[in-house]
CSV table of C-alpha atoms in Angstrom, one decimal:
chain,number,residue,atom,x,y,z
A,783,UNK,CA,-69.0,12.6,-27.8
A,784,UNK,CA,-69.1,11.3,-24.1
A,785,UNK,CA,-66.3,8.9,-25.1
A,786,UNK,CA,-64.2,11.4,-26.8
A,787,UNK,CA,-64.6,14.0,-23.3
A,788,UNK,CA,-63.4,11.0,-21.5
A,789,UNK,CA,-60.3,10.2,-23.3
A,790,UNK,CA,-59.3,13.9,-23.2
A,791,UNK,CA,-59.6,13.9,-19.8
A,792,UNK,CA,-57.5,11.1,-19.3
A,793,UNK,CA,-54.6,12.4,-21.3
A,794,UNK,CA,-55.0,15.9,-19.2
A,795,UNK,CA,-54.7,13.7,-16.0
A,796,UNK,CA,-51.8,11.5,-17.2
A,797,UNK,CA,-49.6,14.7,-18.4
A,798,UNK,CA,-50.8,16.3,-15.2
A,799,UNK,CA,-49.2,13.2,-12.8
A,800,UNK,CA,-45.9,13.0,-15.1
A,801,UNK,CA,-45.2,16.7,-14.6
A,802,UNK,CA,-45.8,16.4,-11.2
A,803,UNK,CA,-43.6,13.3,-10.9
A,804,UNK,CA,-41.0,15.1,-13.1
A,805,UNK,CA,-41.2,18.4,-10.6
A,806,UNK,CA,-40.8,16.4,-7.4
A,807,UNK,CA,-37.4,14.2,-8.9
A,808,UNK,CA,-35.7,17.9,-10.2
A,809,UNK,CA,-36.9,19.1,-6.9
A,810,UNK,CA,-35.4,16.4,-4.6
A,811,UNK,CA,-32.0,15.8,-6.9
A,812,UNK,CA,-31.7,20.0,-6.3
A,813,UNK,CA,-31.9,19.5,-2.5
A,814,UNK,CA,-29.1,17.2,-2.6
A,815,UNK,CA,-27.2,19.5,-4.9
A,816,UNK,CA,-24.1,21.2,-3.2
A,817,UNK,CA,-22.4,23.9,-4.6
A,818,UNK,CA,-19.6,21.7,-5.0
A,819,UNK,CA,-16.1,22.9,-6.9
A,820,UNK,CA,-13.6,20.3,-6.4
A,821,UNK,CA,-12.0,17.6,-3.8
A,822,UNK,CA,-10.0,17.3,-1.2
A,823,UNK,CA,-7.9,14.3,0.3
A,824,UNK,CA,-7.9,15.0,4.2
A,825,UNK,CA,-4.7,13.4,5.8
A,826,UNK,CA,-5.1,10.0,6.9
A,827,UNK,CA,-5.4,8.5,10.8
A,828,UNK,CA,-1.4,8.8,11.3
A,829,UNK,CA,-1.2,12.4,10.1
A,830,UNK,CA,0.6,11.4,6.8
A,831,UNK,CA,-0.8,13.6,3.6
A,832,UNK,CA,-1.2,12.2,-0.1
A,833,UNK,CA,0.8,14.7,-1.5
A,834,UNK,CA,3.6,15.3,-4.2
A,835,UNK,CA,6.9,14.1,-2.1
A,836,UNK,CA,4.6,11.8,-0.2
A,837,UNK,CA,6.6,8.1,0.2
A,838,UNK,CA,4.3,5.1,1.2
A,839,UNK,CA,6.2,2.2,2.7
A,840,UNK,CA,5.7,-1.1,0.7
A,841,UNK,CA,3.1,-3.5,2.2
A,842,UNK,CA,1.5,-0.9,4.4
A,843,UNK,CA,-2.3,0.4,3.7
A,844,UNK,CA,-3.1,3.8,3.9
A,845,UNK,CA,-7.1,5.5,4.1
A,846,UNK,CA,-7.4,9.1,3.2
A,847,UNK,CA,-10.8,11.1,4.3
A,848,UNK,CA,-12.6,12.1,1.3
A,849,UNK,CA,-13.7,15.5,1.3
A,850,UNK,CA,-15.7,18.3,-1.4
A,851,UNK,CA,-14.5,21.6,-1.6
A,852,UNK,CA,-17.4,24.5,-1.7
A,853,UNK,CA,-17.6,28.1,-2.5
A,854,UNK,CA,-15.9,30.1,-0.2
A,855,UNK,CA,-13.2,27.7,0.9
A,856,UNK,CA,-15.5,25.3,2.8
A,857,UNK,CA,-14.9,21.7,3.0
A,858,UNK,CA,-17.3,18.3,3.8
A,859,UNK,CA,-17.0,15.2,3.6
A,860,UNK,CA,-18.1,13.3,0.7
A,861,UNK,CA,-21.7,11.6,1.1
A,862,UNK,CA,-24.0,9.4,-0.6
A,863,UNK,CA,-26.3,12.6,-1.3
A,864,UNK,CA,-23.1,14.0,-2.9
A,865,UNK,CA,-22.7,10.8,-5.5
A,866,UNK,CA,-26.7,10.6,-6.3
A,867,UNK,CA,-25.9,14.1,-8.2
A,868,UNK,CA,-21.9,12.6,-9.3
A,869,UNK,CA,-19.9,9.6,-10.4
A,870,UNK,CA,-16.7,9.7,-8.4
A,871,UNK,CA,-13.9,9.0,-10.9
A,872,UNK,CA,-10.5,7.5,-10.7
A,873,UNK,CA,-8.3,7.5,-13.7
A,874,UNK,CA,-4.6,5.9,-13.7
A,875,UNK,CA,-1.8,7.5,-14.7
A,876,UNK,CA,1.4,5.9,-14.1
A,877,UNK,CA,2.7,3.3,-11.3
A,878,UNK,CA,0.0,1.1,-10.8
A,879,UNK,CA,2.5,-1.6,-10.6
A,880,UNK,CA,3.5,-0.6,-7.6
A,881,UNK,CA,-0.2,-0.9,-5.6
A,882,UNK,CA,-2.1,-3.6,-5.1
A,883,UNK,CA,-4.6,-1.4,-5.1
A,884,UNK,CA,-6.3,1.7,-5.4
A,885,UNK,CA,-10.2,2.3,-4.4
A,886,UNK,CA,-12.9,4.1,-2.7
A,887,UNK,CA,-14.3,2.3,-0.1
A,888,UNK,CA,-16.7,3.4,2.4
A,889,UNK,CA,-16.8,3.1,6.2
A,890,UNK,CA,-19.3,4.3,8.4
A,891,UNK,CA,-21.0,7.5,6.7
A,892,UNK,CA,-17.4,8.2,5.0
A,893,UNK,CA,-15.7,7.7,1.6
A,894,UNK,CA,-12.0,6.9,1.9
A,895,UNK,CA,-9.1,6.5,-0.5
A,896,UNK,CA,-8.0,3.4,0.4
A,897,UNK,CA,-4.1,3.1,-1.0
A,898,UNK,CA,-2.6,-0.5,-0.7
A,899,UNK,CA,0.9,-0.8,-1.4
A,900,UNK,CA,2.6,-3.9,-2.6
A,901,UNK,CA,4.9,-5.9,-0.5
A,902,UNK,CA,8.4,-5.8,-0.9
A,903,UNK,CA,12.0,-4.5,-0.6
A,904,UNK,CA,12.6,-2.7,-3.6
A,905,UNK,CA,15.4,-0.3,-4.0
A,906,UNK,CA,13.9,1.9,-6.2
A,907,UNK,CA,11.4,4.9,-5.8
A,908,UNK,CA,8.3,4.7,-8.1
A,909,UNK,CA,6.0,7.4,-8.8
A,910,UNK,CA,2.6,7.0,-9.0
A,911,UNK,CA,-0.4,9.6,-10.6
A,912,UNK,CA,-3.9,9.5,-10.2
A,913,UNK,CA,-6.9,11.6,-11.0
A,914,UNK,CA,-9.8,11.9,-9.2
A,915,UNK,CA,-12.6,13.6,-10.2
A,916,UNK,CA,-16.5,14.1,-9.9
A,917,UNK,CA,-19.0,13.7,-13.2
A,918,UNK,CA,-22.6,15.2,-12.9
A,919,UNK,CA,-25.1,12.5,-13.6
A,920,UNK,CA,-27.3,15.4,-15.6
A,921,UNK,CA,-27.1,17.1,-18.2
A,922,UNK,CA,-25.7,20.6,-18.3
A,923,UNK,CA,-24.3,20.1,-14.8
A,924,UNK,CA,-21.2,22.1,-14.4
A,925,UNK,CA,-17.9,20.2,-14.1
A,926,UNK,CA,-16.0,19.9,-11.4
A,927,UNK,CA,-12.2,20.6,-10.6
A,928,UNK,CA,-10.6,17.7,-10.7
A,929,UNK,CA,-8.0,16.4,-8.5
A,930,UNK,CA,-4.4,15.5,-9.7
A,931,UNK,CA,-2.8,12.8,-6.7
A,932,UNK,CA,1.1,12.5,-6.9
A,933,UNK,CA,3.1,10.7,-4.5
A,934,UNK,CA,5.8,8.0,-4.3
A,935,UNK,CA,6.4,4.1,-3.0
A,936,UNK,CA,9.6,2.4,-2.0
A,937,UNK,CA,11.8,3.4,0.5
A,938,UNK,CA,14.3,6.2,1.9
A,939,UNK,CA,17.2,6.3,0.2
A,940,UNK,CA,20.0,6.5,3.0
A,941,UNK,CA,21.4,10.1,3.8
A,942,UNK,CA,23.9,11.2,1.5
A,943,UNK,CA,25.3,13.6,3.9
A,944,UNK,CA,26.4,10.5,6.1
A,945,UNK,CA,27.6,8.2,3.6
A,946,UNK,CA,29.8,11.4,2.5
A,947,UNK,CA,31.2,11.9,6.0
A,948,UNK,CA,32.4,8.2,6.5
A,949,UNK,CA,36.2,7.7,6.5
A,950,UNK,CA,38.1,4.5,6.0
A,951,UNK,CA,36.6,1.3,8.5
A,952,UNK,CA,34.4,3.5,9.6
A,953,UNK,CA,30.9,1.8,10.6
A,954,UNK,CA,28.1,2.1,8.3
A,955,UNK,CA,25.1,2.3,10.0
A,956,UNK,CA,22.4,0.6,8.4
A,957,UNK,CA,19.0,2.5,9.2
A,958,UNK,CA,16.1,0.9,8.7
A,959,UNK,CA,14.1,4.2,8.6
A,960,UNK,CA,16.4,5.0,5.5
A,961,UNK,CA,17.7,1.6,4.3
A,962,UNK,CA,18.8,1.7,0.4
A,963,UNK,CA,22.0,2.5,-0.2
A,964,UNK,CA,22.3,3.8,-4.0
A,965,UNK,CA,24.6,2.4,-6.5
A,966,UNK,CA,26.5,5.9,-6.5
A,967,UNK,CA,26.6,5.8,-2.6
A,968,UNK,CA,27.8,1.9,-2.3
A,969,UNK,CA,31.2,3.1,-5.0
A,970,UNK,CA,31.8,6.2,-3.1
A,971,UNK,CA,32.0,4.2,0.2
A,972,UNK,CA,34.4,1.0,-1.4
A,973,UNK,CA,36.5,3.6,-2.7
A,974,UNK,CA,37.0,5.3,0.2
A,975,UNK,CA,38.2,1.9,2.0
A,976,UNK,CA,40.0,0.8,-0.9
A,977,UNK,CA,37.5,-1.5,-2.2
A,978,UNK,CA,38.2,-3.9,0.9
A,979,UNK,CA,35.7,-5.4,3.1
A,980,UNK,CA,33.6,-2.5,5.0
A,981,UNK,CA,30.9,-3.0,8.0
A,982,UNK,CA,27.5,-2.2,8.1
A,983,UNK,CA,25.8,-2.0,11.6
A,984,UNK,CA,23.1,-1.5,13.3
A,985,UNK,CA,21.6,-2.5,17.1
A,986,UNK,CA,23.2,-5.8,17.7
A,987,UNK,CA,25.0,-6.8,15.2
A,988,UNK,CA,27.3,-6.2,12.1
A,989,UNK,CA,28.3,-7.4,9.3
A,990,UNK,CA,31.7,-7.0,7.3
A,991,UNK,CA,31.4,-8.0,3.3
A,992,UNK,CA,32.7,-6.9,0.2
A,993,UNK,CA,30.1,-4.3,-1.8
A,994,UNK,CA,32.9,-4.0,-4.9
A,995,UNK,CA,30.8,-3.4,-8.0
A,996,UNK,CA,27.2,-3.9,-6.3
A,997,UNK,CA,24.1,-2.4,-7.5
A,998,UNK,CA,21.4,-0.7,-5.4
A,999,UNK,CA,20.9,-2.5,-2.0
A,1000,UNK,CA,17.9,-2.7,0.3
A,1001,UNK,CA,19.3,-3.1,4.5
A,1002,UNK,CA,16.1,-3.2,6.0
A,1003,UNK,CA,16.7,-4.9,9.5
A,1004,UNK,CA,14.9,-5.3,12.3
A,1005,UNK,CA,15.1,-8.2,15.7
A,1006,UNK,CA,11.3,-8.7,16.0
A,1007,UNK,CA,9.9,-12.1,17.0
A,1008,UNK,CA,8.5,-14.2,14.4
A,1009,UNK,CA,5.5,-15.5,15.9
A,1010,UNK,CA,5.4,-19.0,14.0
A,1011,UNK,CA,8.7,-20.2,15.5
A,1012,UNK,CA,8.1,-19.2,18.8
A,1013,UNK,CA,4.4,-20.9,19.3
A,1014,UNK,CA,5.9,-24.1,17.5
A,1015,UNK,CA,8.6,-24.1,20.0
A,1016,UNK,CA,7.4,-22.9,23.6
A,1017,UNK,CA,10.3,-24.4,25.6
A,1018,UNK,CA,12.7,-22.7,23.5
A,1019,UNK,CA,14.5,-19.1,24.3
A,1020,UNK,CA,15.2,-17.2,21.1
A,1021,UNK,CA,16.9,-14.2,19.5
A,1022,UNK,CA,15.7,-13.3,15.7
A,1023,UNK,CA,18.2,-10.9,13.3
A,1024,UNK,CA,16.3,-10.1,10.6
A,1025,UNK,CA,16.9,-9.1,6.8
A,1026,UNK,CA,13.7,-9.5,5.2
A,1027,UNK,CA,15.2,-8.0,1.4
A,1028,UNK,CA,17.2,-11.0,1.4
A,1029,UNK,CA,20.5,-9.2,0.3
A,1030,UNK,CA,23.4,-11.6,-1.4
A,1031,UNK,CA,26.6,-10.3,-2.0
A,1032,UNK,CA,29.8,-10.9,-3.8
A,1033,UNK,CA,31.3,-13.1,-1.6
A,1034,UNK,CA,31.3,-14.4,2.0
A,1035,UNK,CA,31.0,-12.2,4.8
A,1036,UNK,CA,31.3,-12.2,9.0
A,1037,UNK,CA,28.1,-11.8,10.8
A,1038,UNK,CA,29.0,-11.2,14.4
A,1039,UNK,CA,25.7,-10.9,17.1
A,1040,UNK,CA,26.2,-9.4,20.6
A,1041,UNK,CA,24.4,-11.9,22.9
A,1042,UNK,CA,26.2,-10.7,26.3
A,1043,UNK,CA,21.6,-10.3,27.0
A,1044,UNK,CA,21.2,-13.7,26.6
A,1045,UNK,CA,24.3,-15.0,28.2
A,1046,UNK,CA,22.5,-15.2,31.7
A,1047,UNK,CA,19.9,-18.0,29.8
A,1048,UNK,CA,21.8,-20.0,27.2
A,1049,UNK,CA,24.5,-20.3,29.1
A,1050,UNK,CA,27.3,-21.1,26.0
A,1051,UNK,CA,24.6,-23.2,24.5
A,1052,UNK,CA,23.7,-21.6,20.6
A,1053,UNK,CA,22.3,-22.6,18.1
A,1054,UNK,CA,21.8,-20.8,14.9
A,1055,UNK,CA,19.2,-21.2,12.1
A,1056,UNK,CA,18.6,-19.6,8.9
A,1057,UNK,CA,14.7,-19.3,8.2
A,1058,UNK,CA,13.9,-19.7,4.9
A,1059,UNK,CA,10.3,-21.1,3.1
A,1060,UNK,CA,8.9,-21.8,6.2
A,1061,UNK,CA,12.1,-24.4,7.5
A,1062,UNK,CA,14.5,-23.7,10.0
A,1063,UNK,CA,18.0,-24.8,8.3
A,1064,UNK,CA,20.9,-25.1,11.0
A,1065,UNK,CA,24.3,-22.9,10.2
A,1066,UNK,CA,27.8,-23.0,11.2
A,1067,UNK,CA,28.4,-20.4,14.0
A,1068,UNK,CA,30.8,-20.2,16.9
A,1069,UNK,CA,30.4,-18.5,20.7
A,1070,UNK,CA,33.3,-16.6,21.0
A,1071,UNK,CA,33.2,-16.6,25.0
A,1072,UNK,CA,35.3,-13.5,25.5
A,1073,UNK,CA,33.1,-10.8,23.7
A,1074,UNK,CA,30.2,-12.7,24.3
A,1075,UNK,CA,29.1,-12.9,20.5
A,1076,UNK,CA,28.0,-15.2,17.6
A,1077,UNK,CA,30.1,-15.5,14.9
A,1078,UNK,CA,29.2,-16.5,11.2
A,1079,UNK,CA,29.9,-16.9,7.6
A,1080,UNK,CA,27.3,-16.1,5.1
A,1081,UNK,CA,26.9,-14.3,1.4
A,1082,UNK,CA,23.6,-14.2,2.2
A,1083,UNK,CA,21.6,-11.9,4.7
A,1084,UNK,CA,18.3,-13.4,6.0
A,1085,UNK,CA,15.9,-14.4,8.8
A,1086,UNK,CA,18.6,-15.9,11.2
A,1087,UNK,CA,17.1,-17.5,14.1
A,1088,UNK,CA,19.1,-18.0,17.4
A,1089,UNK,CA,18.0,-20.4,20.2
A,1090,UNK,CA,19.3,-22.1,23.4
A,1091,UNK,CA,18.1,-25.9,22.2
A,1092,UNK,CA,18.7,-27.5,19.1
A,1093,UNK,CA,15.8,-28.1,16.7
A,1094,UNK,CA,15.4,-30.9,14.1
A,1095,UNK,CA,17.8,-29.5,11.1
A,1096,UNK,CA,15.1,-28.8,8.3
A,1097,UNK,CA,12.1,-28.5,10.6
A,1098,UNK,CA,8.9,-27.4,9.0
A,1099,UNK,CA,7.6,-24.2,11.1
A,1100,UNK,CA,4.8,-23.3,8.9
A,1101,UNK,CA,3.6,-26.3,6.2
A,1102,UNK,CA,3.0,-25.3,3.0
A,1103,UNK,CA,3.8,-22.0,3.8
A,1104,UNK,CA,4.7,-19.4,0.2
A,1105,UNK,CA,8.7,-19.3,-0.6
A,1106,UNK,CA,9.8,-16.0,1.8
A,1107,UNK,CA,10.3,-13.0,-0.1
A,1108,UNK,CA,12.2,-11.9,2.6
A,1109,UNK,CA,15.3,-14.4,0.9
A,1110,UNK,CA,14.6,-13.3,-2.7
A,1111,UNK,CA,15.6,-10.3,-4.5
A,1112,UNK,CA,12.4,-7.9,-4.7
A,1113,UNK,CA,13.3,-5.9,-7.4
A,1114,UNK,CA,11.2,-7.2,-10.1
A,1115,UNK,CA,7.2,-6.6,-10.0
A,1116,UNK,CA,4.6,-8.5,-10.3
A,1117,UNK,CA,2.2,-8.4,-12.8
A,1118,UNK,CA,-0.9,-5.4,-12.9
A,1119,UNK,CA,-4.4,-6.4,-11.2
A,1120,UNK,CA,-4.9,-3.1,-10.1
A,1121,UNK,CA,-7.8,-1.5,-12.2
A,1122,UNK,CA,-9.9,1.8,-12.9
A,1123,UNK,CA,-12.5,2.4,-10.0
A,1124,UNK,CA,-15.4,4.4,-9.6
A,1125,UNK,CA,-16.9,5.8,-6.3
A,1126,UNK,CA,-20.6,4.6,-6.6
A,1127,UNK,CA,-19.8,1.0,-6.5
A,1128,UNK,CA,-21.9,-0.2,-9.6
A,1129,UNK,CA,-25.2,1.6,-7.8
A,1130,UNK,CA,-28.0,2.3,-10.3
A,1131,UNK,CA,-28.0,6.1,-11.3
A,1132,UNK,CA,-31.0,8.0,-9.9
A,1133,UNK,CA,-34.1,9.2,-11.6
A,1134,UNK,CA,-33.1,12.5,-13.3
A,1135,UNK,CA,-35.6,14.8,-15.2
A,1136,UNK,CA,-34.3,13.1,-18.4
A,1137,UNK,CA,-36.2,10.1,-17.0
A,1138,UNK,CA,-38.8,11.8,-16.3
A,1139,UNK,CA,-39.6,13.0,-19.6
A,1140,UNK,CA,-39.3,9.9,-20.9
A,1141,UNK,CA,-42.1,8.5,-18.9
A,1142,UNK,CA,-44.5,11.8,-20.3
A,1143,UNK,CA,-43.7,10.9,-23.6
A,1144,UNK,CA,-44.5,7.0,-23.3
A,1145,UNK,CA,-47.6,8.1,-21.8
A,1146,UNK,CA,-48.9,10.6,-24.2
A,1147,UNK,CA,-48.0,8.4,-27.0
A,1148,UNK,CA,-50.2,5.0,-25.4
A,1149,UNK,CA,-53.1,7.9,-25.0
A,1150,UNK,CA,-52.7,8.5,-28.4
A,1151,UNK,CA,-52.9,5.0,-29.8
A,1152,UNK,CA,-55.8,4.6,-27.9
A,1153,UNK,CA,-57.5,7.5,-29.0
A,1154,UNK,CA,-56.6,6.8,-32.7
A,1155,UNK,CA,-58.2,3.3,-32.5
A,1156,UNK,CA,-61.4,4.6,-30.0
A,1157,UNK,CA,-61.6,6.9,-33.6
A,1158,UNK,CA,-61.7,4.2,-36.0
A,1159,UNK,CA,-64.7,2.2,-34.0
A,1160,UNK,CA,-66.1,4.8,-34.2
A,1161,UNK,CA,-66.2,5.8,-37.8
């Protein structure tokens, strides 16, 4: 009889601690609970917003704030509390080609939407859909709105008003805020010059070529140093033009450079270089004293790199260094590795009540085997 009061007490107290246990999770996973009804993408550290319209620039990375929406039009940001009581969700739609990736990633006490964009010149816009969107962890919690993200990579297509205003020789100014020049636009201009040579411009330079028949084009230019020719060089003074799409054309065309800035230093002494794969390759260029400019031939627009000594024809600048895009056609994409992501990084989900019970039940049921077998002896 004493044994048998001693067993029931032991199941009482068991079922006792495992209620407990279960009241203090349910208690602790409803303090964290926010009344939470959907998400919201804050704008990211340059005041740009991940919206439909939106155009991220090719080989830049972007972070967008992560924030919940809560009754009554109030707004946090997303915390680890929050994704104890949710999985954060990201589902592909379309243009993951274009990314090289697409994640949450945490900084600090904040959740970003970290957006990488793959390098390159295309001259196409892609457009790329995500959802986002929270799952509760328990049962019968109440779904969240999800969020639908639209936006678009590449970049500006140039202005269609200008290219209808040129006339005949008129420069075309090459902007590299708005640097692809359409198909449709590229016909339109040829015809209005009679399909002859036309010139593109733009700071310091132009260049006069044929575009007769020429798909989409990518003129992204800029001058800016590259730093891998100056350090390997110190004693040398240099001027870079650069074309990092690597845009060939139908035939040969003039590239003239003002240099009347460097005239002072070089003195009439020029060389010329095209950069390409990480070797300085020497070009055919003359000084034409009288305007103070470089003149040369080339289906080709590049890296051209113009200095005031000569360097070693097929110098290495940067050994071993990857073929340069920047002379390649960037059309074409390379393959997928972007993939599905979720928000809680592979953490272990919390204790729910669901767990809970569980443990009550693998209790009661070793109590029970024990009891059946304490019965047996004793019979």
């Amino acid at each position: 009889m004493k044994k048998a009061m001693a067993l029931l007490l032991a199941m009482v107290t068991a079922m006792s601690f495992a209620t407990t246990a279960m009241a203090d999770t349910a208690s602790t996973a409803s303090d964290n609970d926010k009344e939470i009804i959907g998400i919201v993408l804050e704008k990211d550290e340059d005041g740009i917003a991940l919206e439909s319209g939106t155009l991220l620039t090719p080989g830049k990375e972007y972070k967008f704030p992560i924030y919940v929406k809560e009754e009554g039009d109030k707004t946090s940001p997303l915390t680890e509390d929050d994704l104890k009581s949710y999985n954060l969700r990201l589902e592909h739609e379309e243009g993951k080609s274009s990314l090289d990736s697409f994640k949450v990633v945490k900084e600090g006490d904040k959740n970003y939407l970290e957006v990488k964009v793959k390098a390159g010149w295309p001259t196409k816009q892609t457009e790329v859909s995500y959802r986002m969107k929270l799952v509760g962890r328990r049962a019968g919690m109440e779904s969240v709105e999800a969020l639908d993200i639209n936006f678009l990579t590449g970049y500006e297509f140039a202005s269609d008003s200008m290219v209808s205003s040129l006339g005949e020789d008129d420069y075309i100014t090459a902007d590299p805020n708005a640097p692809v020049f359409t198909k449709e636009q590229l016909e339109r201009i040829a015809s209005v010059n009679n399909y002859k040579k036309v010139t593109f411009a733009n700071g310091s330079w132009t260049f006069q070529t044929s575009i007769n028949d020429m798909d989409s084009i990518n003129m992204l230019n800029n001058e800016n140093a590259i730093k891998e020719i100056i350090s390997a060089y110190p004693d040398n003074d240099f001027k870079f033009i650069t074309f990092p799409a690597g845009t060939k054309f139908p035939g040969k065309g003039t590239l003239t450079v003002d240099v009347s800035d460097l005239e002072a230093g070089f003195k009439g002494n020029y060389y010329v270089y095209r950069y390409l794969n990480g070797k300085l390759t020497k070009l055919d260029a003359s000084f034409v004293e009288e305007d103070e400019t470089l003149v040369l031939e080339t289906n080709t627009l590049g890296r051209f790199v113009i200095t005031d000594k000569e360097i070693k024809d097929g110098s290495t600048v940067v050994e071993g260094m990857e073929p340069s895009s920047s002379e390649t056609s960037s059309n074409s994409s390379s393959s997928e590795n972007g993939s599905n992501n979720s928000g809680n990084s592979g953490k272990p989900n919390p204790e729910t009540g669901v767990g809970a019970s569980a443990a009550i039940a693998t209790a009661v049921i070793a109590i029970s085997g024990a009891a059946l077998a304490l019965s047996k002896k004793s019979r």
